[in-house]
Coordinates of C-alpha atoms and ligand atoms in Angstrom, one line a residue:
X1 CA 45.4 -9.6 -6.9
X2 CA 44.6 -6.4 -5.1
X3 CA 48.1 -4.8 -5.3
X4 CA 46.9 -2.4 -7.9
X5 CA 44.5 -0.9 -5.3
X6 CA 47.3 -0.2 -2.9
X7 CA 47.1 3.5 -3.7
X8 CA 43.5 3.7 -2.4
X9 CA 43.0 4.0 1.4
X10 CA 42.4 0.8 3.4
X11 CA 40.1 1.8 6.2
X12 CA 38.6 -0.8 8.6
X13 CA 39.8 -3.5 6.3
X14 CA 37.9 -2.1 3.3
X15 CA 39.7 -0.7 0.3
X16 CA 37.9 2.5 -0.6
X17 CA 38.0 3.4 -4.2
X18 CA 35.7 6.3 -3.6
X19 CA 36.0 8.9 -0.9
X20 CA 32.4 10.1 -0.4
X21 CA 29.1 8.3 0.1
X22 CA 27.0 7.3 -2.8
X23 CA 23.4 8.6 -2.7
X24 CA 22.1 5.0 -2.8
X25 CA 23.6 4.0 0.5
X26 CA 21.6 6.0 3.0
X27 CA 18.3 5.3 1.1
X28 CA 19.0 1.6 0.9
X29 CA 20.0 1.2 4.6
X30 CA 16.9 3.3 5.6
X31 CA 14.6 0.8 3.9
X32 CA 16.6 -2.3 4.9
X33 CA 16.3 -1.2 8.6
X34 CA 12.6 -0.8 8.2
X35 CA 12.4 -4.2 6.6
X36 CA 14.4 -5.7 9.5
X37 CA 17.0 -6.9 7.0
X38 CA 20.0 -5.3 8.7
X39 CA 21.4 -8.2 10.7
X40 CA 23.8 -8.1 13.7
X41 CA 27.3 -9.5 13.5
X42 CA 26.3 -12.8 15.1
X43 CA 23.5 -13.3 12.6
X44 CA 25.7 -12.4 9.6
X45 CA 28.3 -15.0 10.8
X46 CA 25.7 -17.8 10.5
X47 CA 24.2 -16.8 7.1
X48 CA 22.5 -18.2 5.2
X49 CA 21.2 -19.9 8.4
X50 CA 19.1 -17.8 10.6
X51 CA 16.9 -18.2 13.6
X52 CA 13.7 -20.2 12.8
X53 CA 11.4 -17.5 14.1
X54 CA 13.2 -14.6 12.2
X55 CA 10.8 -12.6 10.1
X56 CA 12.8 -13.5 7.0
X57 CA 13.5 -17.1 7.8
X58 CA 11.6 -18.5 4.8
X59 CA 13.4 -16.2 2.4
X60 CA 16.8 -17.3 3.9
X61 CA 15.8 -20.9 3.5
X62 CA 15.3 -20.3 -0.2
X63 CA 18.6 -18.4 -0.5
X64 CA 20.3 -21.2 1.4
X65 CA 19.1 -23.7 -1.2
X66 CA 20.5 -21.5 -4.0
X67 CA 23.8 -21.1 -2.2
X68 CA 24.1 -24.8 -1.5
X69 CA 23.5 -25.7 -5.1
X70 CA 26.0 -23.1 -6.4
X71 CA 28.7 -24.0 -3.8
X72 CA 28.4 -27.7 -4.7
X73 CA 29.0 -26.7 -8.4
X74 CA 32.0 -24.6 -7.4
X75 CA 33.5 -27.6 -5.6
X76 CA 33.7 -29.3 -9.1
X77 CA 36.1 -26.5 -10.2
X78 CA 39.8 -26.3 -9.5
X79 CA 40.7 -24.2 -6.5
X80 CA 42.5 -20.8 -6.6
X81 CA 40.0 -19.1 -9.0
X82 CA 39.9 -15.3 -9.0
X83 CA 36.3 -14.4 -8.3
X84 CA 34.6 -11.0 -8.4
X85 CA 31.4 -10.9 -6.3
X86 CA 29.5 -7.9 -7.3
X87 CA 27.1 -6.3 -4.8
X88 CA 28.3 -8.6 -2.1
X89 CA 26.6 -6.8 0.8
X90 CA 27.9 -8.2 4.1
X91 CA 29.9 -10.8 2.0
X92 CA 28.5 -14.0 3.6
X93 CA 28.4 -15.6 0.1
X94 CA 31.8 -14.2 -0.9
X95 CA 33.2 -15.7 2.3
X96 CA 31.7 -19.1 1.5
X97 CA 33.5 -19.0 -1.9
X98 CA 36.8 -17.9 -0.3
X99 CA 36.5 -20.8 2.2
X100 CA 36.6 -23.2 -0.8
X101 CA 40.1 -22.0 -1.6
X102 CA 39.4 -19.1 -4.0
X103 CA 40.5 -15.5 -4.0
X104 CA 37.4 -13.3 -3.8
X105 CA 37.1 -9.7 -4.4
X106 CA 33.9 -8.6 -2.6
X107 CA 32.6 -5.4 -4.1
X108 CA 29.7 -3.2 -3.0
X109 CA 28.8 0.5 -2.6
X110 CA 27.3 -0.1 0.8
X111 CA 30.1 0.7 3.2
X112 CA 28.1 -0.2 6.3
X113 CA 27.8 -3.9 5.3
X114 CA 31.2 -4.1 3.8
X115 CA 32.7 -3.0 7.1
X116 CA 30.5 -5.5 8.9
X117 CA 31.6 -8.3 6.6
X118 CA 35.2 -7.4 7.2
X119 CA 34.6 -7.6 11.0
X120 CA 32.8 -10.9 10.8
X121 CA 34.8 -12.8 8.2
X122 CA 38.5 -13.0 8.7
X123 CA 39.8 -14.6 5.6
X124 CA 43.1 -13.6 3.8
X125 CA 41.5 -14.7 0.6
X126 CA 38.7 -12.3 0.9
X127 CA 39.2 -8.6 -0.2
X128 CA 36.6 -5.9 0.5
X129 CA 36.2 -3.2 -2.1
X130 CA 34.0 -0.2 -1.8
X131 CA 33.5 1.2 -5.3
X132 CA 30.7 3.2 -6.8
X133 CA 31.5 2.1 -10.4
X134 CA 32.8 -1.2 -11.6
X135 CA 35.2 0.3 -14.2
X136 CA 37.9 1.0 -11.6
X137 CA 37.9 -2.7 -10.5
X138 CA 37.7 -4.1 -14.0
X139 CA 40.4 -2.0 -15.7
X140 CA 42.5 -4.4 -17.8
X141 CA 41.8 -7.3 -15.4
X142 CA 40.1 -10.6 -16.0
X143 CA 38.4 -12.9 -13.6
X144 CA 37.7 -16.7 -13.6
X145 CA 34.3 -16.1 -12.2
X146 CA 32.0 -13.2 -11.7
X147 CA 29.0 -13.6 -9.4
X148 CA 25.8 -11.5 -8.7
X149 CA 23.9 -12.9 -5.8
X150 CA 20.6 -11.1 -5.3
X151 CA 22.3 -8.0 -6.7
X152 CA 21.9 -8.0 -10.5
X153 CA 18.5 -6.2 -10.2
X154 CA 20.3 -3.2 -8.8
X155 CA 22.1 -2.6 -12.0
X156 CA 20.7 -0.8 -15.0
X157 CA 21.6 -1.4 -18.7
X158 CA 21.9 -5.1 -17.9
X159 CA 22.7 -6.4 -21.4
X160 CA 25.5 -3.8 -21.9
X161 CA 26.9 -4.5 -18.4
X162 CA 27.0 -8.3 -19.2
X163 CA 28.7 -7.7 -22.5
X164 CA 31.4 -5.6 -20.7
X165 CA 31.7 -8.2 -17.9
X166 CA 32.1 -11.0 -20.4
X167 CA 35.1 -9.3 -21.8
X168 CA 36.6 -9.4 -18.3
X169 CA 36.3 -13.1 -18.0
X170 CA 39.3 -15.4 -18.5
X171 CA 39.2 -17.8 -21.4
X172 CA 37.1 -20.4 -19.6
X173 CA 35.6 -17.9 -17.2
X174 CA 32.0 -17.9 -16.1
X175 CA 29.5 -15.3 -14.9
X176 CA 26.6 -16.4 -12.6
X177 CA 23.4 -14.6 -11.7
X178 CA 21.7 -16.0 -8.6
X179 CA 18.6 -15.0 -6.7
X180 CA 17.4 -12.3 -9.1
X181 CA 13.8 -12.2 -10.2
X182 CA 13.1 -12.4 -14.0
X183 CA 9.8 -11.6 -15.5
X184 CA 8.0 -12.8 -18.6
X185 CA 7.6 -10.1 -21.2
X186 CA 7.1 -6.4 -21.1
X187 CA 3.7 -6.5 -19.4
X188 CA 5.0 -8.5 -16.4
X189 CA 8.0 -6.2 -16.2
X190 CA 5.8 -3.1 -16.1
X191 CA 3.5 -4.5 -13.5
X192 CA 6.5 -5.4 -11.3
X193 CA 8.0 -2.0 -11.8
X194 CA 4.7 -0.4 -10.6
X195 CA 4.7 -2.7 -7.6
X196 CA 8.2 -1.7 -6.8
X197 CA 7.4 2.0 -7.1
X198 CA 4.4 1.6 -4.8
X199 CA 6.4 -0.4 -2.3
X200 CA 9.1 2.2 -1.9
X201 CA 6.5 4.9 -1.8
X202 CA 4.8 3.1 1.1
X203 CA 8.2 2.8 2.7
X204 CA 8.5 6.5 2.5
X205 CA 11.5 6.3 0.2
X206 CA 10.3 6.6 -3.4
X207 CA 13.8 7.6 -4.6
X208 CA 15.0 4.0 -4.1
X209 CA 12.8 2.8 -7.0
X210 CA 15.2 4.3 -9.6
X211 CA 17.9 2.0 -8.3
X212 CA 15.9 -1.2 -8.8
X213 CA 15.5 -2.7 -12.3
X214 CA 13.2 -5.4 -13.8
X215 CA 14.5 -7.8 -16.3
X216 CA 13.2 -10.7 -18.5
X217 CA 15.5 -13.5 -19.5
X218 CA 15.3 -12.1 -23.0
X219 CA 17.0 -8.9 -21.8
X220 CA 20.2 -10.9 -21.0
X221 CA 23.0 -11.9 -23.4
X222 CA 23.3 -15.5 -24.5
X223 CA 23.1 -17.7 -21.4
X224 CA 22.4 -21.1 -20.0
X225 CA 19.8 -21.8 -17.2
X226 CA 21.4 -24.1 -14.7
X227 CA 18.3 -24.2 -12.5
X228 CA 14.7 -23.4 -13.1
X229 CA 12.1 -23.5 -10.2
X230 CA 9.6 -26.3 -10.4
X231 CA 6.7 -26.0 -8.1
X232 CA 4.9 -29.4 -7.9
X233 CA 1.8 -30.2 -5.9
X234 CA 3.9 -32.5 -3.8
X235 CA 6.4 -29.8 -2.9
X236 CA 3.5 -27.5 -1.9
X237 CA 1.8 -30.2 0.0
X238 CA 4.9 -31.0 2.1
X239 CA 5.9 -27.4 2.4
X240 CA 9.2 -28.0 0.7
X241 CA 11.4 -25.0 0.2
X242 CA 11.7 -24.2 -3.5
X243 CA 13.8 -21.3 -4.6
X244 CA 11.7 -19.2 -7.1
X245 CA 14.8 -17.9 -8.8
X246 CA 16.5 -19.1 -12.0
X247 CA 20.3 -19.7 -11.9
X248 CA 21.9 -18.2 -15.0
X249 CA 25.3 -18.9 -16.3
X250 CA 27.1 -16.8 -19.0
X251 CA 30.4 -17.7 -20.5
X252 CA 33.1 -15.8 -22.4
X253 CA 32.6 -16.9 -26.0
Ligands
LIG1 C1 20.0 -7.8 -1.7 S1 21.6 -7.3 -1.4 C2 22.5 -8.8 -1.7 C3 23.8 -8.9 -0.9 C4 24.5 -10.2 -1.1 N1 25.1 -10.4 -2.4 C5 23.7 -11.4 -0.7 O1 23.7 -12.3 -1.4 O2 23.1 -11.3 0.4 C6 22.0 -6.3 -2.8 C7 23.3 -5.6 -2.7 O3 23.6 -5.0 -3.9 C8 24.3 -3.8 -3.6 N2 24.3 -2.8 -4.7 C9 23.3 -2.1 -5.2 N3 23.7 -1.3 -6.2 C10 25.0 -1.6 -6.4 C11 26.0 -1.0 -7.3 N4 25.7 -0.1 -8.2 N5 27.3 -1.5 -7.1 C12 27.6 -2.4 -6.2 N6 26.7 -2.9 -5.3 C13 25.4 -2.5 -5.4 C14 23.6 -3.3 -2.3 O4 24.4 -2.4 -1.6 C15 23.4 -4.6 -1.6 O5 24.5 -4.9 -0.7

């Protein structure tokens, strides 16, 4: 699957399709450090589980719920799928998919976390790709599944991107978007955009706002919603974890 990348250097187990750093990387890591979101190798190995007293434990509980739901769904598929996980970060989720018997290409432009993922997850079915653009990975290739887990919001021109990715799905291929916020209408999107700009300003990194995008479901191509959050009084009362994110499935039509 990755033979066509053999001409690119393999350094610390990561296939590097680009030789220099992307401007996003240093900014992103600077903020993630401040947010206490850069985890050590032992923590990454356990994800999505994390220490109960970790600052982001509640968020990981929600992410764990999403991952569990998706991985159960994946179990209903034949094994040996070729999966492209876009914006994989430290690849904890890519590794879970590979562990179910699939071949996963874990792509990101965040070399620090890719190298960490390679250190932590030793799986022959998991390939780590450092690439600034998706074109070099897509080329004439097709995938049985493409996933974005908490990463779609980092890509601009969402509709156009999805149209392109759809054309790189196999006949019964599927694209899934998980753990990305979607807003209702222009007003909500604008408000969220302003909050994002303010947030990164306060983080002393206003440049990062340009890499974060806000979408409504209407901004996507035709899709199916496989999960929609339902917040009931009972779930609130019992403090039940409810993921606030929709799960979106897009197929090659
Ligand atoms: C919130 S993290 C999610 C990581 C991982 N998928 C997960 O589920 O935990 C978002 C990831 O998207 C990556 N990212 C942002 N822009 C990207 C781009 N243009 N190409 C590839 N990855 C990108 C970031 O480097 C980061 O690793």
